[in-house]
Each structure stands twice: as structure tokens, then as C-alpha cells.
């Protein structure tokens, strides 16, 4: 690609006015292969137009989460929440990404207490006082994805459950604060893991965050454990999720054999998760969905 060619990012601008300086910086960085350091591939770098689509997808996704937030209470069944989120997304021109994703049967995931993630909404699942509930929603808008989840405490919950929910949120926030352009992916997991362990909790390793935007789950896999300065280089234009799953007990998880989806802790201890979709910017991060 020469200076006057159109940039590889699809912006329609000349390379010299677009990603030339970016590429020079990217290629000048010496990678330490012993730390697993790698450069991101160009396909996961989004241009301004793509970022704007993901931003709009995120706005719809946030609205769907707000809709659930307004309705969630003791005695409500989780299918009613699923249907309300579905309706909100469709009304705003989006598509619920989970529906039919690899055969997933509903539009959102609702995961209660010892359920870590991918809980399937059901008319038979009634929320009750004391439950801690993760609601995870992903929207597709004009083909672009945004993915976020929040915890809800149903009525009054035990101090231990409340603490788990709070620390899991802090883990996500610290993971996001660890994201800096031209630094490494492993910084996220290092920050999350340190905070969880400080409070006696474990971090799920079998599932993690992910690149998101042009598809639901793209490169890189985002571990919530790890070491600083390891893994993929983070650069402006990358969009990813930070979504630590924090267990009160041990880190191991199992998937329900009957439905093929519901992930619970192996030891049946309670688990909490928060998720945001973030954009890596020149100066730090921008939240795309939360
Ligand atoms: N939203 C989840 C995530 O954070 C993925 C759910 S996939 C589904 O990556 F099929 F279970 F919906
Ligand atoms: Co999600
Ligand atoms: Co996700």
C-alpha cells in the first residue's frame, strides 16, 4: 500500500491521511514472543463509520437493558423480561443477537445465583427476593454488534451476595481502566484477577471477553486472568468486551447437559458478572454499551 492508495480500513481516505502513521507505530513496536505479544489483524480495526454503527447498536442495547431494569422485581418470570427486551430491540430497528445464535433458543441470557452465564429465560423461572441476577443482552444494528450485561439484586439480598455483586462490578471497572492503547491485552486480566483474589473470590477462566463489532465473538479472546504486558497489542479502533465472571467459591464451571447452555459453578457457589463493550481510543477507552 502506497501513500496515495485508499486506506485499508475502508474509510475512503488516502492511506497517508488515514492509517499510515498508525501502521508505522504498530510496526515499530518490538514484540516479546515469550510474553505472547502479537499485533492485531487489520480486520478487527474499525474505521469511524463502523465505530458509529457499533455506538448506535450500543445505544439500543443499553435501552433494552434499561427496559429490563424497569421491570425486574420479585415474582416476575424471566421469559417476560426476555420478551420485553426482544420487543425493545426490534422496535428500535435492531436484532437480538442471541436468538438462534448457535442454536440458542431465546433473545437474551438471564443467569441467577449459581448460574454463571447463558441462563435461558423461561416462564417457569420466577425471580425471588434475595436472588442475584445477571441480564446479558447483545444487539445487532445494521450488521454491527454491541454486548453488555448488568447484575440486579432482587429485593433484599444477603450481605455476602451484595458484596460479590459489588466486587464483580469493580473487577469489570478495573479491567476497563487497565485498557490503554499501545499496551497489552494481559493488563485487563491482571487487574481483574488481583482485585477478585484480594477479596477471596475466584475468576472463571473457561469463558471470557471477546472482540465484538462486525460479529458477535471475534478476536481476541479476552482472558480475565493473566499478566501485564502479555498477549495482543491493543490499538485504537479495536472494540472488545470486558465481562469478568467472579465466583464466591472455586473457579470451575460446568455446562448443563440437558439444555446445552446453562453454565453454573461446579461447586454451586454464587457467581456475578458485569459486561461492557468498549472501544480502544487514542487516549483510552469509550464505552459503547453498558
Ligand atoms: N452475551 C454473551 C457474551 O457476553 C454471549 C451469549 S451467547 C448465547 O458473550 F447464545 F448464549 F446467547
Ligand atoms: Co454478553
Ligand atoms: Co460478551
PDB file of C-alpha atoms and ligand atoms in Angstrom:
ATOM      1  CA  UNK A   1       0.000   0.000   0.000  1.00  0.00           C
ATOM      2  CA  UNK A   2       1.500   3.338  -1.055  1.00  0.00           C
ATOM      3  CA  UNK A   3       0.802   6.776   0.433  1.00  0.00           C
ATOM      4  CA  UNK A   4      -1.781   7.767  -2.164  1.00  0.00           C
ATOM      5  CA  UNK A   5      -3.725   4.481  -2.213  1.00  0.00           C
ATOM      6  CA  UNK A   6      -7.071   4.288  -0.445  1.00  0.00           C
ATOM      7  CA  UNK A   7      -6.592   3.195   3.167  1.00  0.00           C
ATOM      8  CA  UNK A   8      -7.069  -0.489   4.012  1.00  0.00           C
ATOM      9  CA  UNK A   9      -9.590   0.439   6.746  1.00  0.00           C
ATOM     10  CA  UNK A  10     -12.298   1.236   4.200  1.00  0.00           C
ATOM     11  CA  UNK A  11     -12.639   4.899   5.188  1.00  0.00           C
ATOM     12  CA  UNK A  12     -12.311   6.021   1.571  1.00  0.00           C
ATOM     13  CA  UNK A  13      -9.460   8.344   2.582  1.00  0.00           C
ATOM     14  CA  UNK A  14      -5.913   8.234   1.244  1.00  0.00           C
ATOM     15  CA  UNK A  15      -3.607   5.970   3.233  1.00  0.00           C
ATOM     16  CA  UNK A  16      -1.293   8.888   4.104  1.00  0.00           C
ATOM     17  CA  UNK A  17      -4.228  10.789   5.621  1.00  0.00           C
ATOM     18  CA  UNK A  18      -5.602   7.749   7.436  1.00  0.00           C
ATOM     19  CA  UNK A  19      -3.741   4.741   8.895  1.00  0.00           C
ATOM     20  CA  UNK A  20      -0.171   5.372   7.627  1.00  0.00           C
ATOM     21  CA  UNK A  21       1.097   6.830  10.910  1.00  0.00           C
ATOM     22  CA  UNK A  22      -0.843   4.121  12.769  1.00  0.00           C
ATOM     23  CA  UNK A  23       0.885   1.369  10.767  1.00  0.00           C
ATOM     24  CA  UNK A  24       4.297   2.958  11.286  1.00  0.00           C
ATOM     25  CA  UNK A  25       3.742   2.994  15.024  1.00  0.00           C
ATOM     26  CA  UNK A  26       2.344  -0.552  15.033  1.00  0.00           C
ATOM     27  CA  UNK A  27       5.250  -1.948  13.066  1.00  0.00           C
ATOM     28  CA  UNK A  28       7.881  -0.093  15.089  1.00  0.00           C
ATOM     29  CA  UNK A  29       6.853  -1.856  18.300  1.00  0.00           C
ATOM     30  CA  UNK A  30       9.166  -4.736  19.138  1.00  0.00           C
ATOM     31  CA  UNK A  31       7.161  -7.687  20.341  1.00  0.00           C
ATOM     32  CA  UNK A  32       8.305 -10.086  23.059  1.00  0.00           C
ATOM     33  CA  UNK A  33       7.261 -13.520  21.815  1.00  0.00           C
ATOM     34  CA  UNK A  34       7.962 -15.004  25.247  1.00  0.00           C
ATOM     35  CA  UNK A  35       5.126 -12.845  26.551  1.00  0.00           C
ATOM     36  CA  UNK A  36       2.828 -13.947  23.754  1.00  0.00           C
ATOM     37  CA  UNK A  37       2.781 -10.437  22.350  1.00  0.00           C
ATOM     38  CA  UNK A  38       1.164 -10.234  18.912  1.00  0.00           C
ATOM     39  CA  UNK A  39      -0.174  -7.490  16.676  1.00  0.00           C
ATOM     40  CA  UNK A  40      -3.927  -7.371  15.984  1.00  0.00           C
ATOM     41  CA  UNK A  41      -5.023  -8.238  12.472  1.00  0.00           C
ATOM     42  CA  UNK A  42      -6.434  -5.412  10.360  1.00  0.00           C
ATOM     43  CA  UNK A  43      -9.903  -6.965  10.212  1.00  0.00           C
ATOM     44  CA  UNK A  44     -10.545  -6.147  13.882  1.00  0.00           C
ATOM     45  CA  UNK A  45      -9.596  -2.464  13.483  1.00  0.00           C
ATOM     46  CA  UNK A  46     -12.793  -0.448  12.928  1.00  0.00           C
ATOM     47  CA  UNK A  47     -12.991   2.796  10.985  1.00  0.00           C
ATOM     48  CA  UNK A  48     -15.050   5.828  12.063  1.00  0.00           C
ATOM     49  CA  UNK A  49     -18.183   4.732  10.194  1.00  0.00           C
ATOM     50  CA  UNK A  50     -18.045   1.254  11.664  1.00  0.00           C
ATOM     51  CA  UNK A  51     -17.481   2.675  15.143  1.00  0.00           C
ATOM     52  CA  UNK A  52     -20.564   4.883  14.744  1.00  0.00           C
ATOM     53  CA  UNK A  53     -22.688   1.838  13.813  1.00  0.00           C
ATOM     54  CA  UNK A  54     -21.427  -0.062  16.864  1.00  0.00           C
ATOM     55  CA  UNK A  55     -22.146   3.028  19.013  1.00  0.00           C
ATOM     56  CA  UNK A  56     -25.749   3.089  17.763  1.00  0.00           C
ATOM     57  CA  UNK A  57     -26.085  -0.642  18.332  1.00  0.00           C
ATOM     58  CA  UNK A  58     -24.839   0.020  21.866  1.00  0.00           C
ATOM     59  CA  UNK A  59     -27.438   2.721  22.441  1.00  0.00           C
ATOM     60  CA  UNK A  60     -30.235   0.301  21.533  1.00  0.00           C
ATOM     61  CA  UNK A  61     -28.623  -2.379  23.673  1.00  0.00           C
ATOM     62  CA  UNK A  62     -28.485  -0.003  26.662  1.00  0.00           C
ATOM     63  CA  UNK A  63     -32.160   0.810  26.131  1.00  0.00           C
ATOM     64  CA  UNK A  64     -33.058  -2.875  26.216  1.00  0.00           C
ATOM     65  CA  UNK A  65     -31.132  -3.286  29.479  1.00  0.00           C
ATOM     66  CA  UNK A  66     -32.923  -0.226  30.894  1.00  0.00           C
ATOM     67  CA  UNK A  67     -36.267  -1.765  29.900  1.00  0.00           C
ATOM     68  CA  UNK A  68     -35.428  -4.895  31.873  1.00  0.00           C
ATOM     69  CA  UNK A  69     -34.158  -2.761  34.788  1.00  0.00           C
ATOM     70  CA  UNK A  70     -37.557  -1.029  34.988  1.00  0.00           C
ATOM     71  CA  UNK A  71     -39.463  -4.317  35.141  1.00  0.00           C
ATOM     72  CA  UNK A  72     -37.291  -6.636  37.190  1.00  0.00           C
ATOM     73  CA  UNK A  73     -38.772  -7.469  40.615  1.00  0.00           C
ATOM     74  CA  UNK A  74     -39.656 -10.393  42.867  1.00  0.00           C
ATOM     75  CA  UNK A  75     -42.338 -12.623  41.291  1.00  0.00           C
ATOM     76  CA  UNK A  76     -41.611 -11.827  37.643  1.00  0.00           C
ATOM     77  CA  UNK A  77     -40.733 -14.712  35.319  1.00  0.00           C
ATOM     78  CA  UNK A  78     -37.644 -14.419  33.162  1.00  0.00           C
ATOM     79  CA  UNK A  79     -39.459 -15.053  29.854  1.00  0.00           C
ATOM     80  CA  UNK A  80     -41.426 -11.821  30.388  1.00  0.00           C
ATOM     81  CA  UNK A  81     -38.124  -9.942  30.700  1.00  0.00           C
ATOM     82  CA  UNK A  82     -36.789 -11.709  27.594  1.00  0.00           C
ATOM     83  CA  UNK A  83     -39.862 -10.719  25.594  1.00  0.00           C
ATOM     84  CA  UNK A  84     -39.697  -7.082  26.707  1.00  0.00           C
ATOM     85  CA  UNK A  85     -36.023  -6.811  25.726  1.00  0.00           C
ATOM     86  CA  UNK A  86     -36.741  -8.519  22.392  1.00  0.00           C
ATOM     87  CA  UNK A  87     -39.587  -6.134  21.688  1.00  0.00           C
ATOM     88  CA  UNK A  88     -37.492  -3.059  22.571  1.00  0.00           C
ATOM     89  CA  UNK A  89     -34.625  -4.099  20.294  1.00  0.00           C
ATOM     90  CA  UNK A  90     -36.880  -4.896  17.326  1.00  0.00           C
ATOM     91  CA  UNK A  91     -38.891  -1.660  17.800  1.00  0.00           C
ATOM     92  CA  UNK A  92     -35.630   0.284  17.557  1.00  0.00           C
ATOM     93  CA  UNK A  93     -34.532  -1.380  14.326  1.00  0.00           C
ATOM     94  CA  UNK A  94     -32.202  -3.940  15.860  1.00  0.00           C
ATOM     95  CA  UNK A  95     -32.000  -7.719  16.066  1.00  0.00           C
ATOM     96  CA  UNK A  96     -31.408  -9.622  19.332  1.00  0.00           C
ATOM     97  CA  UNK A  97     -28.101 -11.340  18.584  1.00  0.00           C
ATOM     98  CA  UNK A  98     -28.569 -14.258  20.945  1.00  0.00           C
ATOM     99  CA  UNK A  99     -31.744 -15.577  19.281  1.00  0.00           C
ATOM    100  CA  UNK A 100     -30.734 -18.591  17.154  1.00  0.00           C
ATOM    101  CA  UNK A 101     -27.039 -17.890  17.815  1.00  0.00           C
ATOM    102  CA  UNK A 102     -25.523 -21.371  17.546  1.00  0.00           C
ATOM    103  CA  UNK A 103     -28.998 -22.688  18.331  1.00  0.00           C
ATOM    104  CA  UNK A 104     -29.604 -20.560  21.449  1.00  0.00           C
ATOM    105  CA  UNK A 105     -33.402 -20.559  21.928  1.00  0.00           C
ATOM    106  CA  UNK A 106     -34.135 -17.097  23.412  1.00  0.00           C
ATOM    107  CA  UNK A 107     -33.268 -13.425  22.805  1.00  0.00           C
ATOM    108  CA  UNK A 108     -31.242 -12.655  25.943  1.00  0.00           C
ATOM    109  CA  UNK A 109     -29.477 -14.532  28.762  1.00  0.00           C
ATOM    110  CA  UNK A 110     -30.663 -14.390  32.388  1.00  0.00           C
ATOM    111  CA  UNK A 111     -28.405 -16.085  34.929  1.00  0.00           C
ATOM    112  CA  UNK A 112     -29.446 -16.453  38.560  1.00  0.00           C
ATOM    113  CA  UNK A 113     -27.274 -17.109  41.670  1.00  0.00           C
ATOM    114  CA  UNK A 114     -25.041 -20.139  40.919  1.00  0.00           C
ATOM    115  CA  UNK A 115     -25.710 -19.761  37.196  1.00  0.00           C
ATOM    116  CA  UNK A 116     -22.592 -18.102  35.786  1.00  0.00           C
ATOM    117  CA  UNK A 117     -23.902 -17.217  32.316  1.00  0.00           C
ATOM    118  CA  UNK A 118     -26.116 -18.307  29.391  1.00  0.00           C
ATOM    119  CA  UNK A 119     -29.159 -18.929  31.580  1.00  0.00           C
ATOM    120  CA  UNK A 120     -32.202 -19.469  29.329  1.00  0.00           C
ATOM    121  CA  UNK A 121     -35.265 -17.346  30.115  1.00  0.00           C
ATOM    122  CA  UNK A 122     -38.380 -19.362  30.972  1.00  0.00           C
ATOM    123  CA  UNK A 123     -41.982 -18.812  32.069  1.00  0.00           C
ATOM    124  CA  UNK A 124     -41.192 -21.287  34.870  1.00  0.00           C
ATOM    125  CA  UNK A 125     -38.240 -19.323  36.253  1.00  0.00           C
ATOM    126  CA  UNK A 126     -39.637 -16.831  38.771  1.00  0.00           C
ATOM    127  CA  UNK A 127     -37.320 -14.295  40.412  1.00  0.00           C
ATOM    128  CA  UNK A 128     -37.490 -14.222  44.180  1.00  0.00           C
ATOM    129  CA  UNK A 129     -36.326 -11.937  46.954  1.00  0.00           C
ATOM    130  CA  UNK A 130     -32.619 -12.487  47.656  1.00  0.00           C
ATOM    131  CA  UNK A 131     -31.651 -13.591  44.134  1.00  0.00           C
ATOM    132  CA  UNK A 132     -28.761 -12.025  42.273  1.00  0.00           C
ATOM    133  CA  UNK A 133     -29.421 -11.951  38.548  1.00  0.00           C
ATOM    134  CA  UNK A 134     -27.272 -11.247  35.501  1.00  0.00           C
ATOM    135  CA  UNK A 135     -29.079  -9.967  32.419  1.00  0.00           C
ATOM    136  CA  UNK A 136     -26.899 -10.162  29.302  1.00  0.00           C
ATOM    137  CA  UNK A 137     -28.109  -8.585  26.057  1.00  0.00           C
ATOM    138  CA  UNK A 138     -26.495  -8.279  22.634  1.00  0.00           C
ATOM    139  CA  UNK A 139     -27.930  -6.210  19.780  1.00  0.00           C
ATOM    140  CA  UNK A 140     -27.221  -6.253  16.051  1.00  0.00           C
ATOM    141  CA  UNK A 141     -27.849  -2.912  14.296  1.00  0.00           C
ATOM    142  CA  UNK A 142     -27.062  -2.504  10.579  1.00  0.00           C
ATOM    143  CA  UNK A 143     -24.960  -5.660  10.998  1.00  0.00           C
ATOM    144  CA  UNK A 144     -22.920  -4.286  13.942  1.00  0.00           C
ATOM    145  CA  UNK A 145     -22.885  -5.841  17.418  1.00  0.00           C
ATOM    146  CA  UNK A 146     -22.850  -4.436  20.961  1.00  0.00           C
ATOM    147  CA  UNK A 147     -22.886  -6.641  24.047  1.00  0.00           C
ATOM    148  CA  UNK A 148     -23.415  -5.760  27.717  1.00  0.00           C
ATOM    149  CA  UNK A 149     -24.740  -7.192  30.951  1.00  0.00           C
ATOM    150  CA  UNK A 150     -25.696  -5.964  34.388  1.00  0.00           C
ATOM    151  CA  UNK A 151     -26.420  -7.533  37.749  1.00  0.00           C
ATOM    152  CA  UNK A 152     -29.701  -6.969  39.550  1.00  0.00           C
ATOM    153  CA  UNK A 153     -30.381  -7.677  43.195  1.00  0.00           C
ATOM    154  CA  UNK A 154     -33.947  -8.822  43.767  1.00  0.00           C
ATOM    155  CA  UNK A 155     -35.442  -7.183  46.838  1.00  0.00           C
ATOM    156  CA  UNK A 156     -33.180  -7.526  49.830  1.00  0.00           C
ATOM    157  CA  UNK A 157     -30.189  -9.817  49.285  1.00  0.00           C
ATOM    158  CA  UNK A 158     -27.678 -11.186  51.796  1.00  0.00           C
ATOM    159  CA  UNK A 159     -24.640  -9.021  52.625  1.00  0.00           C
ATOM    160  CA  UNK A 160     -22.419 -11.743  51.129  1.00  0.00           C
ATOM    161  CA  UNK A 161     -24.321 -11.664  47.830  1.00  0.00           C
ATOM    162  CA  UNK A 162     -24.279  -7.882  47.749  1.00  0.00           C
ATOM    163  CA  UNK A 163     -20.526  -7.886  48.305  1.00  0.00           C
ATOM    164  CA  UNK A 164     -19.977 -10.386  45.473  1.00  0.00           C
ATOM    165  CA  UNK A 165     -22.022  -8.223  43.093  1.00  0.00           C
ATOM    166  CA  UNK A 166     -20.094  -5.096  44.094  1.00  0.00           C
ATOM    167  CA  UNK A 167     -16.663  -6.653  43.777  1.00  0.00           C
ATOM    168  CA  UNK A 168     -17.564  -8.181  40.388  1.00  0.00           C
ATOM    169  CA  UNK A 169     -18.523  -4.686  39.202  1.00  0.00           C
ATOM    170  CA  UNK A 170     -15.252  -3.264  40.475  1.00  0.00           C
ATOM    171  CA  UNK A 171     -13.407  -6.083  38.683  1.00  0.00           C
ATOM    172  CA  UNK A 172     -15.015  -5.020  35.393  1.00  0.00           C
ATOM    173  CA  UNK A 173     -14.261  -1.346  36.045  1.00  0.00           C
ATOM    174  CA  UNK A 174     -10.634  -2.040  36.924  1.00  0.00           C
ATOM    175  CA  UNK A 175     -10.326  -4.262  33.844  1.00  0.00           C
ATOM    176  CA  UNK A 176     -11.601  -1.418  31.671  1.00  0.00           C
ATOM    177  CA  UNK A 177      -9.323   1.112  33.378  1.00  0.00           C
ATOM    178  CA  UNK A 178      -6.395  -1.171  32.545  1.00  0.00           C
ATOM    179  CA  UNK A 179      -7.074  -0.806  28.807  1.00  0.00           C
ATOM    180  CA  UNK A 180      -4.600   1.622  27.234  1.00  0.00           C
ATOM    181  CA  UNK A 181      -3.814   1.990  23.552  1.00  0.00           C
ATOM    182  CA  UNK A 182      -0.397   0.587  22.559  1.00  0.00           C
ATOM    183  CA  UNK A 183      -0.342  -1.564  25.697  1.00  0.00           C
ATOM    184  CA  UNK A 184      -1.297  -5.228  26.009  1.00  0.00           C
ATOM    185  CA  UNK A 185      -4.418  -7.329  26.483  1.00  0.00           C
ATOM    186  CA  UNK A 186      -2.978  -9.164  29.517  1.00  0.00           C
ATOM    187  CA  UNK A 187      -3.218  -5.939  31.530  1.00  0.00           C
ATOM    188  CA  UNK A 188      -7.003  -6.484  31.751  1.00  0.00           C
ATOM    189  CA  UNK A 189      -6.871  -9.952  33.273  1.00  0.00           C
ATOM    190  CA  UNK A 190      -4.083  -8.960  35.639  1.00  0.00           C
ATOM    191  CA  UNK A 191      -6.203  -6.122  37.060  1.00  0.00           C
ATOM    192  CA  UNK A 192      -9.373  -8.240  37.328  1.00  0.00           C
ATOM    193  CA  UNK A 193      -7.634 -11.213  38.901  1.00  0.00           C
ATOM    194  CA  UNK A 194      -5.790  -9.146  41.514  1.00  0.00           C
ATOM    195  CA  UNK A 195      -8.997  -7.490  42.709  1.00  0.00           C
ATOM    196  CA  UNK A 196     -11.032 -10.725  42.816  1.00  0.00           C
ATOM    197  CA  UNK A 197      -8.339 -12.638  44.683  1.00  0.00           C
ATOM    198  CA  UNK A 198      -7.867  -9.791  47.163  1.00  0.00           C
ATOM    199  CA  UNK A 199     -11.473 -10.376  48.206  1.00  0.00           C
ATOM    200  CA  UNK A 200     -11.209 -14.177  48.311  1.00  0.00           C
ATOM    201  CA  UNK A 201     -13.123 -14.752  45.081  1.00  0.00           C
ATOM    202  CA  UNK A 202     -12.148 -16.782  42.014  1.00  0.00           C
ATOM    203  CA  UNK A 203     -12.247 -15.818  38.360  1.00  0.00           C
ATOM    204  CA  UNK A 204     -13.784 -18.019  35.658  1.00  0.00           C
ATOM    205  CA  UNK A 205     -11.126 -18.871  33.071  1.00  0.00           C
ATOM    206  CA  UNK A 206     -13.098 -21.116  30.725  1.00  0.00           C
ATOM    207  CA  UNK A 207     -15.108 -18.208  29.347  1.00  0.00           C
ATOM    208  CA  UNK A 208     -14.005 -14.643  28.756  1.00  0.00           C
ATOM    209  CA  UNK A 209     -14.491 -11.417  26.916  1.00  0.00           C
ATOM    210  CA  UNK A 210     -14.071 -11.060  23.196  1.00  0.00           C
ATOM    211  CA  UNK A 211     -13.622  -8.761  20.291  1.00  0.00           C
ATOM    212  CA  UNK A 212     -17.041  -7.606  19.070  1.00  0.00           C
ATOM    213  CA  UNK A 213     -18.431  -5.325  16.363  1.00  0.00           C
ATOM    214  CA  UNK A 214     -18.524  -6.854  12.906  1.00  0.00           C
ATOM    215  CA  UNK A 215     -19.502 -10.157  14.514  1.00  0.00           C
ATOM    216  CA  UNK A 216     -20.658 -11.417  17.909  1.00  0.00           C
ATOM    217  CA  UNK A 217     -17.449 -13.087  19.031  1.00  0.00           C
ATOM    218  CA  UNK A 218     -14.270 -12.129  17.197  1.00  0.00           C
ATOM    219  CA  UNK A 219     -10.582 -11.908  18.006  1.00  0.00           C
ATOM    220  CA  UNK A 220      -9.151 -11.521  20.557  1.00  0.00           C
ATOM    221  CA  UNK A 221     -10.368 -13.801  23.361  1.00  0.00           C
ATOM    222  CA  UNK A 222     -10.171 -11.546  26.453  1.00  0.00           C
ATOM    223  CA  UNK A 223      -8.973 -13.500  29.498  1.00  0.00           C
ATOM    224  CA  UNK A 224      -9.958 -12.194  32.929  1.00  0.00           C
ATOM    225  CA  UNK A 225      -6.798 -13.620  34.488  1.00  0.00           C
ATOM    226  CA  UNK A 226      -3.233 -13.095  33.350  1.00  0.00           C
ATOM    227  CA  UNK A 227      -0.161 -10.956  33.435  1.00  0.00           C
ATOM    228  CA  UNK A 228       0.618  -7.425  32.385  1.00  0.00           C
ATOM    229  CA  UNK A 229       2.402  -6.898  29.079  1.00  0.00           C
ATOM    230  CA  UNK A 230       1.251 -10.228  27.636  1.00  0.00           C
ATOM    231  CA  UNK A 231      -0.939 -11.123  24.661  1.00  0.00           C
ATOM    232  CA  UNK A 232      -2.317  -8.951  21.901  1.00  0.00           C
ATOM    233  CA  UNK A 233      -1.366  -5.323  21.465  1.00  0.00           C
ATOM    234  CA  UNK A 234      -4.398  -3.045  21.987  1.00  0.00           C
ATOM    235  CA  UNK A 235      -4.713  -0.259  19.426  1.00  0.00           C
ATOM    236  CA  UNK A 236      -7.243   2.463  18.584  1.00  0.00           C
ATOM    237  CA  UNK A 237     -10.230   1.137  16.654  1.00  0.00           C
ATOM    238  CA  UNK A 238     -10.413  -2.215  18.423  1.00  0.00           C
ATOM    239  CA  UNK A 239     -13.742  -2.977  20.126  1.00  0.00           C
ATOM    240  CA  UNK A 240     -13.951  -5.578  22.856  1.00  0.00           C
ATOM    241  CA  UNK A 241     -15.912  -6.711  25.858  1.00  0.00           C
ATOM    242  CA  UNK A 242     -14.715  -6.872  29.440  1.00  0.00           C
ATOM    243  CA  UNK A 243     -17.049  -9.260  31.248  1.00  0.00           C
ATOM    244  CA  UNK A 244     -15.468 -10.954  34.256  1.00  0.00           C
ATOM    245  CA  UNK A 245     -17.358 -13.825  35.846  1.00  0.00           C
ATOM    246  CA  UNK A 246     -16.491 -13.831  39.559  1.00  0.00           C
ATOM    247  CA  UNK A 247     -17.306 -16.825  41.763  1.00  0.00           C
ATOM    248  CA  UNK A 248     -17.725 -16.785  45.532  1.00  0.00           C
ATOM    249  CA  UNK A 249     -16.227 -20.312  45.597  1.00  0.00           C
ATOM    250  CA  UNK A 250     -13.964 -22.106  43.158  1.00  0.00           C
ATOM    251  CA  UNK A 251     -13.369 -21.071  39.542  1.00  0.00           C
ATOM    252  CA  UNK A 252     -14.574 -24.240  37.830  1.00  0.00           C
ATOM    253  CA  UNK A 253     -17.788 -24.221  35.818  1.00  0.00           C
ATOM    254  CA  UNK A 254     -19.981 -26.859  34.167  1.00  0.00           C
ATOM    255  CA  UNK A 255     -22.478 -26.686  31.299  1.00  0.00           C
ATOM    256  CA  UNK A 256     -25.925 -28.225  31.735  1.00  0.00           C
ATOM    257  CA  UNK A 257     -26.108 -31.486  29.805  1.00  0.00           C
ATOM    258  CA  UNK A 258     -29.833 -31.201  29.181  1.00  0.00           C
ATOM    259  CA  UNK A 259     -30.107 -27.730  27.643  1.00  0.00           C
ATOM    260  CA  UNK A 260     -26.501 -27.485  26.414  1.00  0.00           C
ATOM    261  CA  UNK A 261     -26.270 -23.815  27.500  1.00  0.00           C
ATOM    262  CA  UNK A 262     -26.701 -23.048  31.191  1.00  0.00           C
ATOM    263  CA  UNK A 263     -23.276 -22.602  32.790  1.00  0.00           C
ATOM    264  CA  UNK A 264     -23.141 -22.988  36.585  1.00  0.00           C
ATOM    265  CA  UNK A 265     -20.327 -23.050  39.090  1.00  0.00           C
ATOM    266  CA  UNK A 266     -19.136 -26.598  39.682  1.00  0.00           C
ATOM    267  CA  UNK A 267     -19.280 -26.147  43.467  1.00  0.00           C
ATOM    268  CA  UNK A 268     -22.706 -24.398  43.271  1.00  0.00           C
ATOM    269  CA  UNK A 269     -21.303 -21.221  44.832  1.00  0.00           C
ATOM    270  CA  UNK A 270     -22.888 -17.978  43.608  1.00  0.00           C
ATOM    271  CA  UNK A 271     -21.407 -16.043  40.734  1.00  0.00           C
ATOM    272  CA  UNK A 272     -21.645 -12.451  39.477  1.00  0.00           C
ATOM    273  CA  UNK A 273     -20.806 -10.851  36.143  1.00  0.00           C
ATOM    274  CA  UNK A 274     -20.899  -7.386  34.594  1.00  0.00           C
ATOM    275  CA  UNK A 275     -20.106  -6.671  30.955  1.00  0.00           C
ATOM    276  CA  UNK A 276     -19.425  -3.625  28.819  1.00  0.00           C
ATOM    277  CA  UNK A 277     -18.487  -3.198  25.185  1.00  0.00           C
ATOM    278  CA  UNK A 278     -15.589  -0.752  24.903  1.00  0.00           C
ATOM    279  CA  UNK A 279     -13.735   0.977  22.099  1.00  0.00           C
ATOM    280  CA  UNK A 280      -9.988   1.454  22.363  1.00  0.00           C
ATOM    281  CA  UNK A 281      -9.321   5.123  21.520  1.00  0.00           C
ATOM    282  CA  UNK A 282      -6.175   7.211  21.031  1.00  0.00           C
ATOM    283  CA  UNK A 283      -6.314   8.238  24.670  1.00  0.00           C
ATOM    284  CA  UNK A 284      -8.016   5.360  26.472  1.00  0.00           C
ATOM    285  CA  UNK A 285     -11.496   3.925  26.064  1.00  0.00           C
ATOM    286  CA  UNK A 286     -15.031   4.860  25.130  1.00  0.00           C
ATOM    287  CA  UNK A 287     -17.975   2.856  26.452  1.00  0.00           C
ATOM    288  CA  UNK A 288     -20.142   1.578  23.580  1.00  0.00           C
ATOM    289  CA  UNK A 289     -22.665  -0.385  25.657  1.00  0.00           C
ATOM    290  CA  UNK A 290     -23.097  -0.761  29.364  1.00  0.00           C
TER     291      UNK A 290
HETATM  292  N1  LIG B   1     -23.738 -12.274  25.512  1.00  0.00           N
HETATM  293  C1  LIG B   1     -22.845 -13.385  25.798  1.00  0.00           C
HETATM  294  C2  LIG B   1     -21.447 -12.816  25.815  1.00  0.00           C
HETATM  295  O1  LIG B   1     -21.225 -11.938  26.593  1.00  0.00           O
HETATM  296  C3  LIG B   1     -22.985 -14.490  24.813  1.00  0.00           C
HETATM  297  C4  LIG B   1     -24.304 -15.166  24.850  1.00  0.00           C
HETATM  298  S1  LIG B   1     -24.352 -16.332  23.627  1.00  0.00           S
HETATM  299  C5  LIG B   1     -25.881 -17.013  23.794  1.00  0.00           C
HETATM  300  O2  LIG B   1     -20.581 -13.109  25.063  1.00  0.00           O
HETATM  301  F1  LIG B   1     -26.055 -17.751  22.757  1.00  0.00           F
HETATM  302  F2  LIG B   1     -25.923 -17.663  24.928  1.00  0.00           F
HETATM  303  F3  LIG B   1     -26.772 -16.060  23.824  1.00  0.00           F
HETATM  304 CO1  LIG B   2     -22.835 -10.586  26.751  1.00  0.00          CO
HETATM  305 CO1  LIG B   3     -19.764 -10.804  25.570  1.00  0.00          CO
END
